[in-house]
């Protein structure tokens, strides 16, 4: 078994998603089961946070950002899937966008953005990207199923950076092993507390999601895929002479 995780830039467009699909398909040749964890499309989470902040401050420009998010995802579906297979995927994508708009309207009316509501808002990026990617694999004829990470990974209600209840979570992950599928696609970053209230594992939490799944299914390996050179001596956006580190221990990385 293998767990693979792809970040936002790797699933940022129809073109990059097609590359991800080829990598996953090749991996499936050598693994009985593959668990694929994906992030939101690049930039989506930041846009969702910006939307919420603008709505809470009474700035109606949040509507334009929502429109941009919707158009980007709908266009990705149209580029990724054959016309005859688009209807269902466009429908649930539009449903998610409508839900987002309703939540944002509520924030706008109340003038308040709580941590709990922000977690709910941020979840939509991963939900849309993962379901679109899963649908694309199904169209290709693969034995693929989409799973909502919120039904599997259980946490406390520390919104924004929730702590995992591993006993319950691993019991839920164990159900994977009784299901007859070869490819499982899951949204990263999101989980749920009691009463199925949406929580998040903190920014960059998709890597954590993949590690949780890998531990729960006792995967042979966990692969974190990215489109950058690797770990660097500093953030290259801030330090001009940052360079890749050829080898580093877990302790140093932490």
mmCIF file of C-alpha atoms in Angstrom:
data_model
loop_
_atom_site.group_PDB
_atom_site.id
_atom_site.type_symbol
_atom_site.label_atom_id
_atom_site.label_comp_id
_atom_site.label_asym_id
_atom_site.label_seq_id
_atom_site.Cartn_x
_atom_site.Cartn_y
_atom_site.Cartn_z
ATOM 1 C CA UNK A 1 0.000 0.000 0.000
ATOM 2 C CA UNK A 2 1.091 3.523 -0.739
ATOM 3 C CA UNK A 3 -0.049 6.965 0.439
ATOM 4 C CA UNK A 4 0.647 9.898 -1.883
ATOM 5 C CA UNK A 5 0.070 13.584 -1.214
ATOM 6 C CA UNK A 6 0.047 16.395 -3.758
ATOM 7 C CA UNK A 7 0.038 20.068 -2.807
ATOM 8 C CA UNK A 8 -1.832 23.030 -4.210
ATOM 9 C CA UNK A 9 0.525 23.932 -7.044
ATOM 10 C CA UNK A 10 0.536 20.295 -8.171
ATOM 11 C CA UNK A 11 -3.262 20.391 -8.554
ATOM 12 C CA UNK A 12 -3.495 24.057 -9.508
ATOM 13 C CA UNK A 13 -4.887 23.557 -13.007
ATOM 14 C CA UNK A 14 -6.296 20.926 -15.340
ATOM 15 C CA UNK A 15 -2.852 20.551 -16.917
ATOM 16 C CA UNK A 16 -1.065 19.852 -13.629
ATOM 17 C CA UNK A 17 -3.868 17.557 -12.443
ATOM 18 C CA UNK A 18 -3.353 15.476 -15.589
ATOM 19 C CA UNK A 19 0.326 15.145 -14.641
ATOM 20 C CA UNK A 20 -0.650 14.048 -11.133
ATOM 21 C CA UNK A 21 -2.988 11.442 -12.582
ATOM 22 C CA UNK A 22 -0.212 9.910 -14.663
ATOM 23 C CA UNK A 23 2.065 9.716 -11.614
ATOM 24 C CA UNK A 24 -0.689 8.050 -9.582
ATOM 25 C CA UNK A 25 -1.550 5.593 -12.357
ATOM 26 C CA UNK A 26 2.083 4.524 -12.582
ATOM 27 C CA UNK A 27 2.192 4.042 -8.813
ATOM 28 C CA UNK A 28 -0.914 1.847 -8.975
ATOM 29 C CA UNK A 29 0.954 -0.639 -11.157
ATOM 30 C CA UNK A 30 3.182 -1.575 -8.213
ATOM 31 C CA UNK A 31 0.802 -1.127 -5.277
ATOM 32 C CA UNK A 32 -2.367 -3.027 -4.416
ATOM 33 C CA UNK A 33 -3.936 0.119 -3.007
ATOM 34 C CA UNK A 34 -3.115 3.799 -3.285
ATOM 35 C CA UNK A 35 -4.423 6.512 -0.982
ATOM 36 C CA UNK A 36 -4.243 9.941 -2.605
ATOM 37 C CA UNK A 37 -4.439 13.081 -0.448
ATOM 38 C CA UNK A 38 -4.743 16.409 -2.244
ATOM 39 C CA UNK A 39 -4.712 20.064 -1.223
ATOM 40 C CA UNK A 40 -6.914 22.851 -2.523
ATOM 41 C CA UNK A 41 -5.974 24.337 -5.882
ATOM 42 C CA UNK A 42 -3.099 26.773 -5.388
ATOM 43 C CA UNK A 43 -4.152 30.094 -3.909
ATOM 44 C CA UNK A 44 -7.710 28.970 -3.130
ATOM 45 C CA UNK A 45 -7.325 28.828 0.659
ATOM 46 C CA UNK A 46 -5.848 32.326 0.781
ATOM 47 C CA UNK A 47 -8.710 33.596 -1.373
ATOM 48 C CA UNK A 48 -11.285 31.973 0.912
ATOM 49 C CA UNK A 49 -9.712 33.558 3.987
ATOM 50 C CA UNK A 50 -9.651 36.932 2.227
ATOM 51 C CA UNK A 51 -13.303 36.463 1.298
ATOM 52 C CA UNK A 52 -14.298 35.837 4.891
ATOM 53 C CA UNK A 53 -12.361 38.815 6.198
ATOM 54 C CA UNK A 54 -13.852 41.143 3.607
ATOM 55 C CA UNK A 55 -17.370 39.908 4.274
ATOM 56 C CA UNK A 56 -16.979 40.366 8.029
ATOM 57 C CA UNK A 57 -15.792 43.942 7.520
ATOM 58 C CA UNK A 58 -18.769 44.805 5.312
ATOM 59 C CA UNK A 59 -16.747 44.855 2.098
ATOM 60 C CA UNK A 60 -18.949 43.504 -0.702
ATOM 61 C CA UNK A 61 -15.937 42.847 -2.926
ATOM 62 C CA UNK A 62 -15.941 39.362 -1.404
ATOM 63 C CA UNK A 63 -18.521 38.513 -4.066
ATOM 64 C CA UNK A 64 -16.008 39.057 -6.852
ATOM 65 C CA UNK A 65 -13.498 36.763 -5.167
ATOM 66 C CA UNK A 66 -16.158 34.085 -4.805
ATOM 67 C CA UNK A 67 -16.971 34.449 -8.472
ATOM 68 C CA UNK A 68 -13.300 33.995 -9.376
ATOM 69 C CA UNK A 69 -13.069 30.839 -7.242
ATOM 70 C CA UNK A 70 -16.209 29.405 -8.825
ATOM 71 C CA UNK A 71 -15.141 30.171 -12.389
ATOM 72 C CA UNK A 72 -11.703 28.661 -11.816
ATOM 73 C CA UNK A 73 -13.096 25.356 -10.560
ATOM 74 C CA UNK A 74 -15.822 25.101 -13.183
ATOM 75 C CA UNK A 75 -13.310 25.817 -15.920
ATOM 76 C CA UNK A 76 -10.982 23.139 -14.537
ATOM 77 C CA UNK A 77 -13.807 20.598 -14.731
ATOM 78 C CA UNK A 78 -14.497 21.544 -18.352
ATOM 79 C CA UNK A 79 -10.830 21.220 -19.294
ATOM 80 C CA UNK A 80 -10.293 17.986 -17.359
ATOM 81 C CA UNK A 81 -13.340 15.899 -18.255
ATOM 82 C CA UNK A 82 -15.021 14.925 -21.526
ATOM 83 C CA UNK A 83 -18.217 16.908 -22.195
ATOM 84 C CA UNK A 84 -20.464 13.888 -21.651
ATOM 85 C CA UNK A 85 -19.042 13.391 -18.133
ATOM 86 C CA UNK A 86 -19.095 16.974 -16.925
ATOM 87 C CA UNK A 87 -22.697 17.441 -15.790
ATOM 88 C CA UNK A 88 -22.511 15.688 -12.406
ATOM 89 C CA UNK A 89 -19.149 17.231 -11.503
ATOM 90 C CA UNK A 90 -20.225 20.727 -12.504
ATOM 91 C CA UNK A 91 -23.357 20.229 -10.413
ATOM 92 C CA UNK A 92 -21.642 19.390 -7.109
ATOM 93 C CA UNK A 93 -18.991 22.046 -7.722
ATOM 94 C CA UNK A 94 -21.718 24.638 -8.197
ATOM 95 C CA UNK A 95 -23.480 23.352 -5.064
ATOM 96 C CA UNK A 96 -20.325 23.891 -2.998
ATOM 97 C CA UNK A 97 -19.973 27.412 -4.390
ATOM 98 C CA UNK A 98 -23.606 28.171 -3.554
ATOM 99 C CA UNK A 99 -23.050 26.968 0.014
ATOM 100 C CA UNK A 100 -20.005 29.193 0.268
ATOM 101 C CA UNK A 101 -21.984 32.181 -0.906
ATOM 102 C CA UNK A 102 -24.695 31.543 1.694
ATOM 103 C CA UNK A 103 -22.105 31.350 4.473
ATOM 104 C CA UNK A 104 -20.399 34.525 3.269
ATOM 105 C CA UNK A 105 -23.730 36.347 3.153
ATOM 106 C CA UNK A 106 -24.286 35.344 6.773
ATOM 107 C CA UNK A 107 -20.852 36.636 7.742
ATOM 108 C CA UNK A 108 -21.561 39.871 5.882
ATOM 109 C CA UNK A 109 -24.881 40.371 7.664
ATOM 110 C CA UNK A 110 -23.448 39.593 11.116
ATOM 111 C CA UNK A 111 -20.155 41.397 10.612
ATOM 112 C CA UNK A 112 -18.400 38.551 12.396
ATOM 113 C CA UNK A 113 -15.995 35.783 11.374
ATOM 114 C CA UNK A 114 -15.405 33.181 14.085
ATOM 115 C CA UNK A 115 -12.611 30.589 14.036
ATOM 116 C CA UNK A 116 -15.217 27.859 13.637
ATOM 117 C CA UNK A 117 -16.758 29.560 10.611
ATOM 118 C CA UNK A 118 -13.331 30.200 9.092
ATOM 119 C CA UNK A 119 -12.524 26.481 9.294
ATOM 120 C CA UNK A 120 -15.779 25.704 7.519
ATOM 121 C CA UNK A 121 -14.984 28.250 4.804
ATOM 122 C CA UNK A 122 -11.460 26.944 4.251
ATOM 123 C CA UNK A 123 -12.676 23.357 3.892
ATOM 124 C CA UNK A 124 -14.305 24.050 0.539
ATOM 125 C CA UNK A 125 -11.014 24.340 -1.328
ATOM 126 C CA UNK A 126 -9.983 20.781 -0.486
ATOM 127 C CA UNK A 127 -13.500 19.428 -0.924
ATOM 128 C CA UNK A 128 -13.812 20.773 -4.453
ATOM 129 C CA UNK A 129 -10.331 19.824 -5.660
ATOM 130 C CA UNK A 130 -10.459 16.286 -4.265
ATOM 131 C CA UNK A 131 -13.924 15.519 -5.631
ATOM 132 C CA UNK A 132 -13.044 16.864 -9.072
ATOM 133 C CA UNK A 133 -9.862 14.772 -9.176
ATOM 134 C CA UNK A 134 -11.670 11.671 -7.925
ATOM 135 C CA UNK A 135 -14.382 12.078 -10.564
ATOM 136 C CA UNK A 136 -11.694 12.331 -13.227
ATOM 137 C CA UNK A 137 -10.182 8.993 -12.169
ATOM 138 C CA UNK A 138 -13.631 7.373 -12.223
ATOM 139 C CA UNK A 139 -14.214 8.655 -15.757
ATOM 140 C CA UNK A 140 -10.924 6.992 -16.729
ATOM 141 C CA UNK A 141 -12.365 3.674 -15.550
ATOM 142 C CA UNK A 142 -10.314 3.245 -12.382
ATOM 143 C CA UNK A 143 -11.693 1.554 -9.280
ATOM 144 C CA UNK A 144 -11.617 4.857 -7.403
ATOM 145 C CA UNK A 145 -13.671 6.232 -4.528
ATOM 146 C CA UNK A 146 -13.747 9.660 -2.869
ATOM 147 C CA UNK A 147 -13.746 9.794 0.917
ATOM 148 C CA UNK A 148 -14.539 12.816 3.075
ATOM 149 C CA UNK A 149 -11.653 13.198 5.551
ATOM 150 C CA UNK A 150 -14.073 14.802 8.010
ATOM 151 C CA UNK A 151 -15.785 11.438 8.437
ATOM 152 C CA UNK A 152 -12.467 9.759 9.207
ATOM 153 C CA UNK A 153 -10.155 12.126 11.074
ATOM 154 C CA UNK A 154 -11.660 13.190 14.399
ATOM 155 C CA UNK A 155 -10.304 16.063 16.471
ATOM 156 C CA UNK A 156 -11.038 18.382 19.356
ATOM 157 C CA UNK A 157 -12.661 21.760 18.698
ATOM 158 C CA UNK A 158 -9.468 23.839 18.655
ATOM 159 C CA UNK A 159 -10.488 25.518 15.423
ATOM 160 C CA UNK A 160 -7.638 26.505 13.156
ATOM 161 C CA UNK A 161 -5.203 23.942 14.581
ATOM 162 C CA UNK A 162 -7.151 20.987 15.929
ATOM 163 C CA UNK A 163 -5.604 18.039 17.787
ATOM 164 C CA UNK A 164 -6.345 14.554 16.480
ATOM 165 C CA UNK A 165 -8.170 11.849 18.423
ATOM 166 C CA UNK A 166 -6.001 9.034 17.123
ATOM 167 C CA UNK A 167 -7.915 6.165 18.720
ATOM 168 C CA UNK A 168 -11.154 7.099 16.990
ATOM 169 C CA UNK A 169 -9.403 8.186 13.801
ATOM 170 C CA UNK A 170 -7.451 4.958 13.356
ATOM 171 C CA UNK A 171 -10.596 2.962 13.962
ATOM 172 C CA UNK A 172 -12.228 4.910 11.151
ATOM 173 C CA UNK A 173 -9.194 4.545 8.882
ATOM 174 C CA UNK A 174 -9.352 0.790 9.425
ATOM 175 C CA UNK A 175 -12.610 0.674 7.512
ATOM 176 C CA UNK A 176 -10.610 1.353 4.356
ATOM 177 C CA UNK A 177 -9.183 -2.129 4.534
ATOM 178 C CA UNK A 178 -12.617 -3.741 4.242
ATOM 179 C CA UNK A 179 -13.577 -1.803 1.113
ATOM 180 C CA UNK A 180 -13.044 -3.135 -2.373
ATOM 181 C CA UNK A 181 -11.318 -0.193 -4.032
ATOM 182 C CA UNK A 182 -7.794 0.250 -5.343
ATOM 183 C CA UNK A 183 -7.640 4.061 -5.276
ATOM 184 C CA UNK A 184 -8.937 6.291 -2.484
ATOM 185 C CA UNK A 185 -8.948 10.080 -2.936
ATOM 186 C CA UNK A 186 -9.200 12.284 0.147
ATOM 187 C CA UNK A 187 -9.130 16.023 0.859
ATOM 188 C CA UNK A 188 -6.199 17.074 3.014
ATOM 189 C CA UNK A 189 -6.186 19.614 5.854
ATOM 190 C CA UNK A 190 -9.770 19.058 7.059
ATOM 191 C CA UNK A 191 -11.260 16.959 9.843
ATOM 192 C CA UNK A 192 -14.209 17.162 12.225
ATOM 193 C CA UNK A 193 -14.993 17.439 15.914
ATOM 194 C CA UNK A 194 -18.089 16.210 17.760
ATOM 195 C CA UNK A 195 -21.395 16.594 15.916
ATOM 196 C CA UNK A 196 -19.448 16.552 12.623
ATOM 197 C CA UNK A 197 -18.364 20.195 13.007
ATOM 198 C CA UNK A 198 -15.628 20.977 10.470
ATOM 199 C CA UNK A 199 -12.129 21.589 11.841
ATOM 200 C CA UNK A 200 -8.726 22.055 10.207
ATOM 201 C CA UNK A 201 -5.290 20.704 11.067
ATOM 202 C CA UNK A 202 -3.505 24.034 10.560
ATOM 203 C CA UNK A 203 -1.948 25.522 7.430
ATOM 204 C CA UNK A 204 0.057 22.901 5.610
ATOM 205 C CA UNK A 205 -2.148 20.302 7.269
ATOM 206 C CA UNK A 206 -2.504 18.188 4.124
ATOM 207 C CA UNK A 207 0.906 16.620 4.806
ATOM 208 C CA UNK A 208 -0.363 15.760 8.280
ATOM 209 C CA UNK A 209 -3.520 14.229 6.804
ATOM 210 C CA UNK A 210 -1.414 11.996 4.586
ATOM 211 C CA UNK A 211 0.759 10.936 7.540
ATOM 212 C CA UNK A 212 -2.321 10.100 9.620
ATOM 213 C CA UNK A 213 -3.739 7.959 6.819
ATOM 214 C CA UNK A 214 -0.371 6.269 6.243
ATOM 215 C CA UNK A 215 -0.093 5.392 9.920
ATOM 216 C CA UNK A 216 -3.663 4.159 10.096
ATOM 217 C CA UNK A 217 -3.440 1.793 7.134
ATOM 218 C CA UNK A 218 0.152 0.807 7.972
ATOM 219 C CA UNK A 219 1.244 1.911 4.520
ATOM 220 C CA UNK A 220 4.529 0.667 3.098
ATOM 221 C CA UNK A 221 5.481 4.262 2.366
ATOM 222 C CA UNK A 222 4.266 7.852 2.283
ATOM 223 C CA UNK A 223 5.239 10.102 -0.614
ATOM 224 C CA UNK A 224 4.916 13.885 -0.373
ATOM 225 C CA UNK A 225 5.020 15.257 -3.906
ATOM 226 C CA UNK A 226 5.905 18.864 -4.622
ATOM 227 C CA UNK A 227 7.055 20.980 -7.555
ATOM 228 C CA UNK A 228 10.004 22.601 -5.771
ATOM 229 C CA UNK A 229 13.586 21.393 -5.423
ATOM 230 C CA UNK A 230 13.163 20.201 -1.854
ATOM 231 C CA UNK A 231 13.903 21.577 1.587
ATOM 232 C CA UNK A 232 16.022 24.720 1.460
ATOM 233 C CA UNK A 233 18.263 26.633 3.851
ATOM 234 C CA UNK A 234 15.696 29.472 3.972
ATOM 235 C CA UNK A 235 12.542 30.704 2.293
ATOM 236 C CA UNK A 236 13.729 31.700 -1.225
ATOM 237 C CA UNK A 237 11.012 34.341 -1.380
ATOM 238 C CA UNK A 238 12.807 36.198 1.401
ATOM 239 C CA UNK A 239 16.444 35.094 1.161
ATOM 240 C CA UNK A 240 18.131 35.535 -2.219
ATOM 241 C CA UNK A 241 20.939 33.021 -1.686
ATOM 242 C CA UNK A 242 18.787 30.188 -0.274
ATOM 243 C CA UNK A 243 19.889 26.809 -1.609
ATOM 244 C CA UNK A 244 18.538 23.226 -1.569
ATOM 245 C CA UNK A 245 19.742 20.932 1.217
ATOM 246 C CA UNK A 246 20.929 17.603 -0.275
ATOM 247 C CA UNK A 247 20.390 15.609 2.930
ATOM 248 C CA UNK A 248 18.765 16.402 6.280
ATOM 249 C CA UNK A 249 17.684 14.454 9.346
ATOM 250 C CA UNK A 250 14.151 14.540 10.722
ATOM 251 C CA UNK A 251 15.447 16.306 13.844
ATOM 252 C CA UNK A 252 17.106 19.049 11.788
ATOM 253 C CA UNK A 253 14.016 19.435 9.625
ATOM 254 C CA UNK A 254 11.831 19.939 12.692
#
